[in-house]
Coordinates of C-alpha atoms in Angstrom, one line a residue:
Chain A
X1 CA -29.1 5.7 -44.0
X2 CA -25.3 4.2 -43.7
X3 CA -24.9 7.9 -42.0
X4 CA -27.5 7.3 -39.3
X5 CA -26.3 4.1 -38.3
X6 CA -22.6 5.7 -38.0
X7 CA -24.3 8.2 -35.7
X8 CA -25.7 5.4 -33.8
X9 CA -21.9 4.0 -33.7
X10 CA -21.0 7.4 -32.4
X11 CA -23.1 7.0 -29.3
X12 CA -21.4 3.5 -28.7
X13 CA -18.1 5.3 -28.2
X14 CA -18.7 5.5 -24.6
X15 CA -20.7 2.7 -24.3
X16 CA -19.6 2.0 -20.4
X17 CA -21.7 5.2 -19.9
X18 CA -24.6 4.8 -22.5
X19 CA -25.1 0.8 -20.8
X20 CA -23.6 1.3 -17.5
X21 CA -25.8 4.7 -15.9
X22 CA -29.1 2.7 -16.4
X23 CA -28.3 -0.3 -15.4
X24 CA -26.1 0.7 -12.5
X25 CA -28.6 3.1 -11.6
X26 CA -31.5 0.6 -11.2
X27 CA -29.4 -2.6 -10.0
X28 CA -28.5 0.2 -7.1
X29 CA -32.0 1.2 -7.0
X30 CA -33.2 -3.0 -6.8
X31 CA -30.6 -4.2 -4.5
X32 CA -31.5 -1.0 -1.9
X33 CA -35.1 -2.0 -2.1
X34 CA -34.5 -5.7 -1.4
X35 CA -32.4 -5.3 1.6
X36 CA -34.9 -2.9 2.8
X37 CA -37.9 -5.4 2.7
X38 CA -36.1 -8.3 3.1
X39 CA -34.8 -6.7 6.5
X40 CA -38.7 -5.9 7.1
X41 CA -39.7 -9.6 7.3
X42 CA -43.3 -8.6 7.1
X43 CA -45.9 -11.7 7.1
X44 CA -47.1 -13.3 3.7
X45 CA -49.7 -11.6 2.6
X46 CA -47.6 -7.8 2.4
X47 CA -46.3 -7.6 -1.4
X48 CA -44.8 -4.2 -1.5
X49 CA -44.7 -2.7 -4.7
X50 CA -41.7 0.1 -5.3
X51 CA -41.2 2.6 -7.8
X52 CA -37.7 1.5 -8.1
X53 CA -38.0 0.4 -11.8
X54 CA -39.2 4.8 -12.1
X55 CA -35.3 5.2 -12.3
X56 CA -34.0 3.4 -15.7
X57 CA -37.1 5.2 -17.3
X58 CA -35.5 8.9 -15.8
X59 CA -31.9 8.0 -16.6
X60 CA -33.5 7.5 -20.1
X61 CA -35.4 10.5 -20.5
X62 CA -32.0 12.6 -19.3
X63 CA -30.1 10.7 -21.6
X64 CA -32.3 12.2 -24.2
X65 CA -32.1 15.4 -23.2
X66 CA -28.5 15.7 -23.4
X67 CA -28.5 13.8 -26.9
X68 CA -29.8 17.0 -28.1
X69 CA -27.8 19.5 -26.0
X70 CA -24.4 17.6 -26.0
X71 CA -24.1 15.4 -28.7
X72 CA -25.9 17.4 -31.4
X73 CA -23.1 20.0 -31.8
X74 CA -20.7 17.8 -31.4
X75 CA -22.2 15.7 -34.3
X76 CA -22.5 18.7 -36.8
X77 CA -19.6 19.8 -36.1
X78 CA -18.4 16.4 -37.6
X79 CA -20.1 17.3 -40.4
X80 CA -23.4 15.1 -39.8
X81 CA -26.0 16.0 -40.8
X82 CA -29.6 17.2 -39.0
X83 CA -31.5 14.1 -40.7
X84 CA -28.8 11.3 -40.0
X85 CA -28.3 12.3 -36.4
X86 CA -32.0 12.4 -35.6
X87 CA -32.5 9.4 -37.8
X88 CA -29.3 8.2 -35.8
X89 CA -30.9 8.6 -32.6
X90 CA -34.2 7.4 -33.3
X91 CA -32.7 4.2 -34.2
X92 CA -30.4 3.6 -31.3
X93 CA -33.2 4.8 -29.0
X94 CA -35.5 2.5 -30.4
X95 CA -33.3 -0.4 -29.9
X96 CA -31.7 0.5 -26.6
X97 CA -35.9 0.6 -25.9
X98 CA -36.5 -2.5 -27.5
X99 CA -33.7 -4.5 -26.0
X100 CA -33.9 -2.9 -22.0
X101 CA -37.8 -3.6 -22.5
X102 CA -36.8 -7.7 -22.8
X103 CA -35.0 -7.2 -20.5
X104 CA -36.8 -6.3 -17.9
X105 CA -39.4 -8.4 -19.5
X106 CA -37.3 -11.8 -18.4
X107 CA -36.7 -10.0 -14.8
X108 CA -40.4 -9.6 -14.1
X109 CA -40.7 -13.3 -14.9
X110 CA -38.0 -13.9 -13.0
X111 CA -39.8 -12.0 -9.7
X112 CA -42.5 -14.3 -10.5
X113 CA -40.8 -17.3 -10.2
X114 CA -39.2 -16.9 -7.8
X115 CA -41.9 -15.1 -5.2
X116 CA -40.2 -11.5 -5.6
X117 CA -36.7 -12.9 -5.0
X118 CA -37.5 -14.5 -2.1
X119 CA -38.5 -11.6 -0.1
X120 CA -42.1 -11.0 -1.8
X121 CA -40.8 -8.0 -3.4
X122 CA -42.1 -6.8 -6.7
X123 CA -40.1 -4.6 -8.4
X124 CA -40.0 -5.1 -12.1
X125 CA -43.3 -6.3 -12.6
X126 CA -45.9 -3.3 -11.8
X127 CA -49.6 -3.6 -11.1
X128 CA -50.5 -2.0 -13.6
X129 CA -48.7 -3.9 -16.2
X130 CA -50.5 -6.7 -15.0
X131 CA -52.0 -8.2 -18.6
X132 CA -51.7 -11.8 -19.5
X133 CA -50.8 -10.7 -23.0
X134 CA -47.2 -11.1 -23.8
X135 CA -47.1 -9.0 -26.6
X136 CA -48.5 -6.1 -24.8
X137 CA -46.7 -6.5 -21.4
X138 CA -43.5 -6.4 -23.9
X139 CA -44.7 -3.1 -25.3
X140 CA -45.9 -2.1 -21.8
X141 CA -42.1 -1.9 -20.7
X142 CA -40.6 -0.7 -24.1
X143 CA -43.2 2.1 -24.8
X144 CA -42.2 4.4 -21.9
X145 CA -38.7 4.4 -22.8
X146 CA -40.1 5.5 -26.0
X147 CA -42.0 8.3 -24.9
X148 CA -39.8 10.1 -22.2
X149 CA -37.1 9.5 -24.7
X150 CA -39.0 11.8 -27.1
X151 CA -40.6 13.9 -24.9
X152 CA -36.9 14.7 -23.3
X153 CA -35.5 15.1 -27.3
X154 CA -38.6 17.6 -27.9
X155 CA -37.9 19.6 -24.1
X156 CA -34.3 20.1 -25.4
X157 CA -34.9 20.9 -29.2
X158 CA -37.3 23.7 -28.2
X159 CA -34.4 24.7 -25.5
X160 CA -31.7 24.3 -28.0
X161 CA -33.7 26.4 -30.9
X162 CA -35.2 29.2 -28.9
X163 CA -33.5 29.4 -26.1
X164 CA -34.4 29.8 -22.5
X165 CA -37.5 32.2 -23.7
X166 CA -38.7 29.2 -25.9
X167 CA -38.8 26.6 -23.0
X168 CA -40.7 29.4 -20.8
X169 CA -42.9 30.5 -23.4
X170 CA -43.9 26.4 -24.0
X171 CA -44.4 25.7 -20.2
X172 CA -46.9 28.7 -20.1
X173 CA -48.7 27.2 -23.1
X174 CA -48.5 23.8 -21.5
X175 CA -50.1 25.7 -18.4
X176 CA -52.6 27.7 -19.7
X177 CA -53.7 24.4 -22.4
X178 CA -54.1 22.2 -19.2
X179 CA -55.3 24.9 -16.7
X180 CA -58.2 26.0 -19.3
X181 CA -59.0 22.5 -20.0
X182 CA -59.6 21.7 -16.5
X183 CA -61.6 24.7 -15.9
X184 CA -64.1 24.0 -18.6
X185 CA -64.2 20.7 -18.2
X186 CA -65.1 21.6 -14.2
X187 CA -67.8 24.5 -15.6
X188 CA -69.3 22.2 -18.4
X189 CA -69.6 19.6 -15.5
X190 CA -67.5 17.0 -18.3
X191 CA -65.3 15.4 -15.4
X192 CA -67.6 12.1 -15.0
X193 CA -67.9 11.6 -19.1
X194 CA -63.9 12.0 -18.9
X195 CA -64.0 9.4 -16.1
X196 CA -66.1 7.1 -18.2
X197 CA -64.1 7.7 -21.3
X198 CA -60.9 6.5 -19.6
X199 CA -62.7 3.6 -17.9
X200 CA -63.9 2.5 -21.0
X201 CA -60.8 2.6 -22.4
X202 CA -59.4 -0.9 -23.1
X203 CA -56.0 -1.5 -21.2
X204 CA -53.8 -2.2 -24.1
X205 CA -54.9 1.0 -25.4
X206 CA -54.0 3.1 -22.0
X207 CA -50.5 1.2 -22.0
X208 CA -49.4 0.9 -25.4
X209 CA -51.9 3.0 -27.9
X210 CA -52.2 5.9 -26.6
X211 CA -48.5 6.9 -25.7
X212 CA -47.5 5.1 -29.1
X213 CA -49.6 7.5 -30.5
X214 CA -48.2 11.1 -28.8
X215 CA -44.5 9.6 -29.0
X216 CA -45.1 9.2 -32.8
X217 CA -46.7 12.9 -33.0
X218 CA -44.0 13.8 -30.8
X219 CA -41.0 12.4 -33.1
X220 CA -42.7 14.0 -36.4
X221 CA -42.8 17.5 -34.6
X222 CA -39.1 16.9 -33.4
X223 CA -37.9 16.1 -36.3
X224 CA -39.3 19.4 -38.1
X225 CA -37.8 21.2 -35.3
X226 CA -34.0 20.0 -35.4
X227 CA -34.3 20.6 -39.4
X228 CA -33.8 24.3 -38.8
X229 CA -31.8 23.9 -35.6
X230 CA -28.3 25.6 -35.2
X231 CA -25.4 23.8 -33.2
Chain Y
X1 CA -8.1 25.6 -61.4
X2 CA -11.8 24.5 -60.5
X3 CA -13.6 26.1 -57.8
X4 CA -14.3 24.2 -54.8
X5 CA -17.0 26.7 -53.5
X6 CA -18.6 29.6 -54.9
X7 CA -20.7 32.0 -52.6
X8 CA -22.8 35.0 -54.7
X9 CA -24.3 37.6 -53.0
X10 CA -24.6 36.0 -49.8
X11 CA -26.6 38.0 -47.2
X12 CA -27.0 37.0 -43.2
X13 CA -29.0 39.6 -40.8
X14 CA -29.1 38.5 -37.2
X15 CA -32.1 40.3 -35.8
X16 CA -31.0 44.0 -36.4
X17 CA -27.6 43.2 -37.1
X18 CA -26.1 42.4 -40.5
X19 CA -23.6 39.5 -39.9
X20 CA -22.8 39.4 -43.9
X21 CA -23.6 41.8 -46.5
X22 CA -23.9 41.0 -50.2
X23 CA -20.7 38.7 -50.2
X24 CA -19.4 37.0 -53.2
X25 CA -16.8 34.9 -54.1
X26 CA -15.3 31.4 -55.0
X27 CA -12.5 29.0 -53.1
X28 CA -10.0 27.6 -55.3
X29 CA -9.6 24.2 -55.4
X30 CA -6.2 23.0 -53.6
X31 CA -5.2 26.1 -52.0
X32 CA -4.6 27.6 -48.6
X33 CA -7.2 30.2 -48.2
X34 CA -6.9 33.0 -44.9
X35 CA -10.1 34.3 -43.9
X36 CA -9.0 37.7 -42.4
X37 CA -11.1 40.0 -40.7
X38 CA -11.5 41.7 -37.1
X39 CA -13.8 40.2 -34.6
X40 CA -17.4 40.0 -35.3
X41 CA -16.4 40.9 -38.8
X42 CA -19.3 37.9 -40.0
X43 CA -15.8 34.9 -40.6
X44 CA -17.2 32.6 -38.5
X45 CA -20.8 33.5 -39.6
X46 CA -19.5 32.8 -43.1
X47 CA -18.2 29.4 -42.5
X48 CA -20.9 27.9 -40.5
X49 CA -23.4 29.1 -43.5
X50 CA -20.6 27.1 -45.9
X51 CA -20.8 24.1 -44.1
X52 CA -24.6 24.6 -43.7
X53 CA -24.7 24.7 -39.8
X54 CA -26.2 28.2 -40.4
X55 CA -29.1 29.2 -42.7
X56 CA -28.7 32.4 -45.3
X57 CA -30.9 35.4 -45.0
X58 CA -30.0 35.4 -48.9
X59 CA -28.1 34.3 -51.7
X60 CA -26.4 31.3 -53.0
X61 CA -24.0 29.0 -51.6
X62 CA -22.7 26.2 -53.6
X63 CA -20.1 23.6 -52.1
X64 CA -18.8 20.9 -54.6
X65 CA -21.5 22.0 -56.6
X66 CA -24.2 21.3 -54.7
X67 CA -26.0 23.2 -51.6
X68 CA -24.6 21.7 -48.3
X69 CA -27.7 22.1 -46.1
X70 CA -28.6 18.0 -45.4
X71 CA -26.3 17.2 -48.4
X72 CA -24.4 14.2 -46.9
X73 CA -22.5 14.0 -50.1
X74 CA -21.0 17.1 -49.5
X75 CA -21.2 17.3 -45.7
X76 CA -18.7 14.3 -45.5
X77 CA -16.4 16.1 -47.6
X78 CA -16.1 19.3 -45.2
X79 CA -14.0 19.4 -42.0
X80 CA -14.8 22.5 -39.8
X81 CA -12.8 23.1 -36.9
X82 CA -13.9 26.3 -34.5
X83 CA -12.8 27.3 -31.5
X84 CA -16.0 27.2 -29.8
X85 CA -16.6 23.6 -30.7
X86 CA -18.3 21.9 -27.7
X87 CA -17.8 18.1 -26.7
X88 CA -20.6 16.1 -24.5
X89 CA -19.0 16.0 -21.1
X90 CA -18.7 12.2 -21.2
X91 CA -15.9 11.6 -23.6
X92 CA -12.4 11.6 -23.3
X93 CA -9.5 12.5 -26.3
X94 CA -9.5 9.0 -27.3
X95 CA -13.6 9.0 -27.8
X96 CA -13.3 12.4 -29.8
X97 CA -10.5 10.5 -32.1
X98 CA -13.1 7.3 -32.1
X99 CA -15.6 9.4 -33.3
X100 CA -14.1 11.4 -35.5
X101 CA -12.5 8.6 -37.6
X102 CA -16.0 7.1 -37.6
X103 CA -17.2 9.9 -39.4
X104 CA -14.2 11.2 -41.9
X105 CA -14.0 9.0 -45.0
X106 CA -10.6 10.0 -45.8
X107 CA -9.7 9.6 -41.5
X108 CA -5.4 8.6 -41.0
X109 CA -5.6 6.8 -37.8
X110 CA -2.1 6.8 -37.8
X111 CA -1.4 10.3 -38.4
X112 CA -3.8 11.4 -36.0
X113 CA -1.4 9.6 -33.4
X114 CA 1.4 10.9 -34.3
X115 CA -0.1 14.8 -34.3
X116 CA -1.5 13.3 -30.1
X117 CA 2.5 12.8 -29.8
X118 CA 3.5 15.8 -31.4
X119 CA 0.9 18.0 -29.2
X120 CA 1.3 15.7 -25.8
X121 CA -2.6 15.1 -26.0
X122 CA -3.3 13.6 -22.6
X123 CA -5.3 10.3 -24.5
X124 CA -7.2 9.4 -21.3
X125 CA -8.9 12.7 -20.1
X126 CA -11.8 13.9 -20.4
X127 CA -12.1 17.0 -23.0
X128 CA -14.4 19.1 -20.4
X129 CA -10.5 19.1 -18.2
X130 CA -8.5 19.8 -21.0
X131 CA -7.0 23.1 -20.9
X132 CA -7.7 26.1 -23.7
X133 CA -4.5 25.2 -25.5
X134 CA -5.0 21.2 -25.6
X135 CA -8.7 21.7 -26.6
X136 CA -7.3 23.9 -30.0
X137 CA -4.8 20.8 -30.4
X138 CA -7.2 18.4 -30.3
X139 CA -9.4 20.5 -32.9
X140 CA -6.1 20.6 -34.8
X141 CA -5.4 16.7 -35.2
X142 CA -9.0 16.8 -35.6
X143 CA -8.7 19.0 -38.5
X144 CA -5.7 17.5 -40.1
X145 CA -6.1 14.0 -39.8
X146 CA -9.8 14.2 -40.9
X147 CA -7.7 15.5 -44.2
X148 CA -11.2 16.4 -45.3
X149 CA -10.9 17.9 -49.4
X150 CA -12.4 21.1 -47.9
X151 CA -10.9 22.0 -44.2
X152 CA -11.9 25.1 -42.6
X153 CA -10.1 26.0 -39.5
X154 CA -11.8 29.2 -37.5
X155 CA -9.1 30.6 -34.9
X156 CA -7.9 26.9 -34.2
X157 CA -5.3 28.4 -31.9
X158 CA -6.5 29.8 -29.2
X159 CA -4.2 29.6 -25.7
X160 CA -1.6 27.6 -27.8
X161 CA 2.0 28.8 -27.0
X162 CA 4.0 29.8 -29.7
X163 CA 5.8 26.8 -30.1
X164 CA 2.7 24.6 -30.8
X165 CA 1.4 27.3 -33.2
X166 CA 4.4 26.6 -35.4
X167 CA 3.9 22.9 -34.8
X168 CA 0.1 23.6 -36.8
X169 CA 1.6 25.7 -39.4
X170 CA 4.7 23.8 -39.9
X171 CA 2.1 20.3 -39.6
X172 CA -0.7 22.0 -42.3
X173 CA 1.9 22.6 -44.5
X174 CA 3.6 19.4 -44.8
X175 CA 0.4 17.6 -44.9
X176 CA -1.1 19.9 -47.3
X177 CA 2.0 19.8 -49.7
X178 CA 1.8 15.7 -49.6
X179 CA -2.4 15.7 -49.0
X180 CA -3.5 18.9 -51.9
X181 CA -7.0 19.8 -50.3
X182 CA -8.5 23.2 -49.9
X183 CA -7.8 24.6 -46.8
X184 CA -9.7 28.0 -45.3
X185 CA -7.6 29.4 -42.3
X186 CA -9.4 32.1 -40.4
X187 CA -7.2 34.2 -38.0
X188 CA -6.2 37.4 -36.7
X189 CA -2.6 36.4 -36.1
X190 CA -1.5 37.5 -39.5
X191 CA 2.0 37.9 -39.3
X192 CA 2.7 34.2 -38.4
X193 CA 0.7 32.7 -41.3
X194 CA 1.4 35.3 -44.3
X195 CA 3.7 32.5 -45.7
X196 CA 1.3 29.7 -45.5
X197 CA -1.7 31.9 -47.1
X198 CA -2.2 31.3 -51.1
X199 CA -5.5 33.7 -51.2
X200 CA -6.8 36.1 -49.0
X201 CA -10.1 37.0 -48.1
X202 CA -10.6 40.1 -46.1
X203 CA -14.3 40.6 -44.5
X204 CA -15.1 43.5 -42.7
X205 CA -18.6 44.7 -40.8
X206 CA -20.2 41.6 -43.4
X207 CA -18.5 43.2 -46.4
X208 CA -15.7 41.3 -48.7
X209 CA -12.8 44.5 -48.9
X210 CA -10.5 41.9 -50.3
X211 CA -10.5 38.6 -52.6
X212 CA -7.2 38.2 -54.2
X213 CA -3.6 36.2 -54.8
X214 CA -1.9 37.2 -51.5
X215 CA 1.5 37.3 -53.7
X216 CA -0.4 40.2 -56.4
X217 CA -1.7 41.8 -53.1
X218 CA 1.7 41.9 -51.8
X219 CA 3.0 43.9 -54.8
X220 CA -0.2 46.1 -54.6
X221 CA 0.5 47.5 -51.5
X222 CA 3.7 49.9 -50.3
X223 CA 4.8 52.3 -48.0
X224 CA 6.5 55.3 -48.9
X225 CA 8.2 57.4 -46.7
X226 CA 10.5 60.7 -46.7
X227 CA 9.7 64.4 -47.6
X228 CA 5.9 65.5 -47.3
X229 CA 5.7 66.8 -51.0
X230 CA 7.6 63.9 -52.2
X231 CA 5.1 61.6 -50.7
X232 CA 2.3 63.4 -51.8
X233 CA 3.3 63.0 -55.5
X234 CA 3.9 59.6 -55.1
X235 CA 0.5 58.4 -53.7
X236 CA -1.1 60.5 -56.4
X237 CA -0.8 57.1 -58.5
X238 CA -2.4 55.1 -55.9
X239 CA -4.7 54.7 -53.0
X240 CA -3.6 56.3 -49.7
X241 CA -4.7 54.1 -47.2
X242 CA -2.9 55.4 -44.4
X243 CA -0.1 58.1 -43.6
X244 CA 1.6 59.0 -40.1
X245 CA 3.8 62.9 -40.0
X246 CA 6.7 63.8 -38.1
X247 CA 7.7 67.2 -39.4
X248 CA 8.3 67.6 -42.5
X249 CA 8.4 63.6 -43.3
X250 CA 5.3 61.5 -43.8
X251 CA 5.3 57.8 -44.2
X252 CA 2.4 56.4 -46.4
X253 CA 0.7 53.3 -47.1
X254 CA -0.2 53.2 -50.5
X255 CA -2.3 50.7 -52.6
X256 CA -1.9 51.0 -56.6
X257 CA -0.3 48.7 -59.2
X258 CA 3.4 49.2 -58.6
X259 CA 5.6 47.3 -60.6
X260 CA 9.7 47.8 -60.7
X261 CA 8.6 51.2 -62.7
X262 CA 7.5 52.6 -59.5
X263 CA 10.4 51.5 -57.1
X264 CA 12.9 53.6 -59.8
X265 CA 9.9 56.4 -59.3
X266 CA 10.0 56.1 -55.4
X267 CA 14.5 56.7 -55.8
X268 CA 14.0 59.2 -58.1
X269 CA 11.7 61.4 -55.9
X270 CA 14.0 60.3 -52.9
X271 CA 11.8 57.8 -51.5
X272 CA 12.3 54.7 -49.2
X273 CA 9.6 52.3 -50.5
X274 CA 8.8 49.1 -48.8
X275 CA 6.3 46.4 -49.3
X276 CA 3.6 46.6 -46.5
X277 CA 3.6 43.2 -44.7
X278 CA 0.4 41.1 -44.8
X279 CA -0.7 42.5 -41.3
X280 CA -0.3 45.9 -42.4
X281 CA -2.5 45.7 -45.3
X282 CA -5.6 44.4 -43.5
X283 CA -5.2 46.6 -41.0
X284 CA -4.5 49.4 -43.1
X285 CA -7.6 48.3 -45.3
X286 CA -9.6 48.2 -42.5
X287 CA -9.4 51.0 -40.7
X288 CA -9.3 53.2 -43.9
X289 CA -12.3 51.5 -44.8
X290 CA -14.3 52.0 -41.3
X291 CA -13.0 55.7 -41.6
X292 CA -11.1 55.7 -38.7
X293 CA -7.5 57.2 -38.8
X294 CA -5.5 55.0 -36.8
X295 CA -1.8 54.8 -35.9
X296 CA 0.0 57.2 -33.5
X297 CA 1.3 60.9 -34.8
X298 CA -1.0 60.9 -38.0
X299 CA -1.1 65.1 -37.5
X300 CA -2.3 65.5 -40.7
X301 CA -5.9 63.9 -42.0
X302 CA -6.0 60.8 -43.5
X303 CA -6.5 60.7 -47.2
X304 CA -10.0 59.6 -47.6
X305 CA -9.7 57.8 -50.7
X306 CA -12.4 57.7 -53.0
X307 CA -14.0 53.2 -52.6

C-alpha cells in the first residue's frame, strides 16, 4: 500500500500538467462560452445550455489513456510493481474524481446564484443533473470522471497487451455485441419494453448506479488485464 | 559468497522463436557481472524475466530468494536500466530524478547531482528532446544513484562518445568499490569493460556458452601461432576454437587449462602464445559455437571441436 501511494506521488511530479490541462482546458472552454452569450444579449427567458463542461470529462479520459501507455513503463521500469501502480492509479484517480466533482459541485451553485454569471448561462450545472439530492448531484459530477477514467485505462491495457490487433479485434466485438443486440431487439419487436425499462428507471440509478456499476466491472477486468501486462 | 539470484533451467519461447533455452545459473553477491552476447542473443530477454517485467515460458527464477513477479520486497531492491526505456512525454530530467528518488530506498540525491554535472544533463528539458547520448546518461545516474543492491544495466551506452563511456566505467567503479552491490553489465563493447567485469556470462541463440571467473577464463583461453605442425600438436591439449593460415604458419585460438606448464610447452615447440583478450573469446566462442568459420584467410577448415 505505502507503494501505491508513492505511485500516486509519482503522478504529482508534474503536477502543473496533471492540475493545469483540465482546468485550463475548461476555464478556456467557460470563459469562450460566456463571452459568446453574453455578446448575444438574448431576452430573459433563453437559458442556453453548453456542453462546455464535455471537456474536463475528455481531458480526463486522455489522461487515462496515457497513464497506461506512458507512465506504465516508465513505472516498471522503476521497479514498481503491476499491483501498486494500478492500485496507485486507482487512488489518485479516485481523488482527483472526488475533489474536481466538489468542485464543480460549488461552481454549479455558484451559476445558480448568481443567474448563470450574469449572462443566464448554464454551464456547470446540466439539465440532466437537475436532482435536488445533494448527495447524488455530488456523485452525478464525480461518477463520469470515474467511468471514462476506466474505460480509457481498459482502451489502453487491451492496446498495450495485444497490440493494435487487440484493439481491432475488441471494436469488432463491441460492434457485432451492439449491432446484434439492436437487430434482435428490432426483430423481437423489444424496443418499447427497453423504452419502458429505462423510463422506469429511477434517476439516481441512471446517474450514479448504473455507471458505478460498469466502472466497478470495468476496474476488476483492468486490473486482471495489467497483471500479465509487459512494459 | 551468497548468491544474489539463481536462475535454473530457465526457458522463454516468443511465438516460434526461442528467446532462452534451458538457462541456468546464479549471480554472486557483490560482484560486477557482464552479460555478453550478440544481438538478439535472449540478454535483454533475460533481464526483464529477472526483474519480472517478463513472464517465463519455464523454469525458476529466484531473486533475493524470492520470485520477483509483484514482489515489492524484492522489486525495490532491483534497478534495471535499458536502452529502450521510454519516459511519458511530459517530464523533464529533473521529474525523472523526482521520480526516481521517490521510488529507490537507497536514492543519493546528492550524488545523482553530481553524475547531472559530470554528464552536462540539461536539468530543465524535456527527456522526449534529449539526444541518444543524454538519454543513456540520464539512464546512467539513474542507475548509479538508485545504488540499488542488484543493478542491471542493458547497453546503457548507446550514442555516448567515448569520453562519457569512460566517465560510466570509471563512475561504476568508484561507486561500486565504496557502495559493494551486485552489478549486471550487458554489452557488446567488450574491450572497454574487460577490466571492470568480475564474472562473465556468455548467452548465445538463448543458450548459456559461458558462466565463469573472467580472471580463470582468461587463463583458459590462448592463441598460438607459428609452424602448422607445431600448432597442431599444441591444440591437441585443448579446444580449437578458431585458426586463420598464411602458408605454412597458422595462428590458433585455443581453449584448455593452460597453466605456466604449457607456456614452457608453447617455447619448446617454437610457439608464440598469447592470452586471447576478452573480446576475442566471445567472439571466438560464438562463432565456433554457431558453426561458422569466421576471420579472414582461414584456408584451412576450422577445427569443429567436439561441445
Amino acid at each position: 500500500m505505502n507503494r501505491a501511494l508513492t505511485v500516486a506521488r509519482l503522478q504529482f511530479v508534474v503536477w502543473r500538467a496533471v492540475i493545469g490541462w483540465p482546468w485550463g482546458i475548461l476555464a478556456l472552454s467557460f470563459l469562450i462560452n460566456l463571452a459568446l452569450f453574453s455578446a448575444m444579449q438574448e431576452n430573459e427567458d433563453f437559458e442556453p445550455t453548453t456542453g462546455g463542461l464535455m471537456s474536463i470529462y475528455i481531458v480526463m479520459l486522455i489522461a487515462s489513456i496515457s497513464a497506461i501507455l506512458q507512465d506504465f513503463p516508465f513505472a516498471l521500469g522503476l521497479g514498481v510493481s503491476r499491483r501498486s501502480f494500478y492500485l496507485g492509479n486507482v487512488l489518485q484517480f479516485t481523488v482527483q474524481a472526488l475533489v474536481y466533482a466538489a468542485v464543480l459541485y460549488l461552481l454549479a451553485g455558484v451559476e445558480e446564484a448568481t443567474d448563470g454569471w450574469g449572462a443566464n448561462l448554464r454551464f456547470f450545472g446540466l439539465p440532466f443533473l437537475v436532482v435536488e439530492n445533494p448527495v447524488l448531484r455530488f456523485l452525478g459530477f464525480a461518477i463520469p470522471f470515474l467511468l471514462l477514467g476506466f474505460i480509457g485505462i481498459a482502451i489502453a491495457l487491451v492496446a498495450k497487451r495485444w497490440g493494435a490487433n487487440g484493439l481491432l479485434t475488441l471494436s469488432a466485438v463491441v460492434l457485432a455485441g451492439i449491432g446484434g443486440l439492436a437487430v434482435l431487439a428490432t426483430w423481437r419487436g423489444w424496443w418499447s419494453a427497453i423504452g419502458d425499462w429505462f423510463a422506469d428507471q429511477p434517476g439516481w440509478a441512471l446517474l450514479v448506479g448504473w455507471p458505478a456499476l460498469v466502472t466497478l466491472v470495468l476496474a476488476a477486468v483492468s486490473y486482471l488485464v495489467i497483471r500479465r501486462a509487459t512494459p | 559468497m551468497s548468491a544474489v539470484a539463481t536462475v535454473t533451467n530457465l526457458t522463454k519461447r516468443y511465438r516460434g522463436v526461442t528467446a532462452l533455452d534451458g538457462v541456468s545459473f546464479a549471480l554472486t553477491e557483490n560482484r560486477i557481472h557482464g552479460l555478453l552476447g550478440r544481438n538478439g542473443a535472449g540478454k535483454t530477454t533475460l533481464m526483464q524475466i529477472l526483474t519480472a517485467q517478463n513472464f517465463a515460458t519455464s523454469g525458476e527464477v529466484s531473486v533475493f530468494g524470492e520470485h520477483p513477479y509483484e514482489n515489492e520486497q524484492v522489486l525495490s531492491r532491483i534497478s534495471f536500466i535499458k536502452e529502450s526505456q521510454t519516459y511519458p512525454s511530459s517530464l523533464r530530467v529533473t521529474h525523472v530524478l523526482r521520480a526516481a528518488r521517490l521510488v529507490y530506498p537507497n536514492w543519493d540525491e546528492e550524488y545523482a547531482q553530481r553524475l547531472v554535472d559530470v554528464f552536462q544533463l540539461p536539468g530543465g528539458r524535456n527527456v522526449r528532446k534529449l539526444s541518444r547520448g543524454m538519454l543513456s546518461a540520464l539512464g546512467i545516474v539513474v542507475g548509479l544513484a538508485s545504488r540499488a543492491p542488484l543493478t542491471f544495466f542493458d547497453e546503457p551506452y548507446l550514442g555516448l562518445d567515448a569520453v562519457a563511456r569512460q566517465l560510466f566505467y570509471d563512475h561504476l567503479l568508484a561507486d561500486y568499490t565504496e557502495h559493494p552491490r551486485t552489478i549486471v553489465l550487458s554489452t557488446h563493447l567488450i574491450d572497454e569493460v574487460s577490466d571492470l567485469i568480475e564474472h562473465v556470462l556468455l548467452i548465445d541463440q538463448g543458450r548459456l556458452l559461458l558462466d565463469i571467473e573472467a580472471e580463470a577464463l582468461r587463463g583458459q583461453v590462448v592463441t598460438v601461432s607459428g609452424p602448422v605442425a607445431a600448432v597442431d600438436e599444441f591444440t591437441r591439449t585443448g579446444t580449437e576454437l578458431h585458426r586463420a593460415s598464411l602458408g605454412g604458419t597458422a595462428r590458433a585460438t585455443v581453449r584448455g587449462d593452460f597453466g605456466p606448464a604449457a607456456h614452457d610447452r608453447a617455447r619448446s615447440l617454437g610457439l608464440g602464445l598469447e592470452p586471447s583478450s576478452l573480446q576475442d573469446i566471445v567472439v571466438r566462442l560464438t562463432t565456433s559455437n554457431n558453426g561458422h568459420a569466421a576471420g579472414a584467410g582461414s584456408a584451412t577448415a576450422n577445427k569443429e571441436a567436439a561441445r
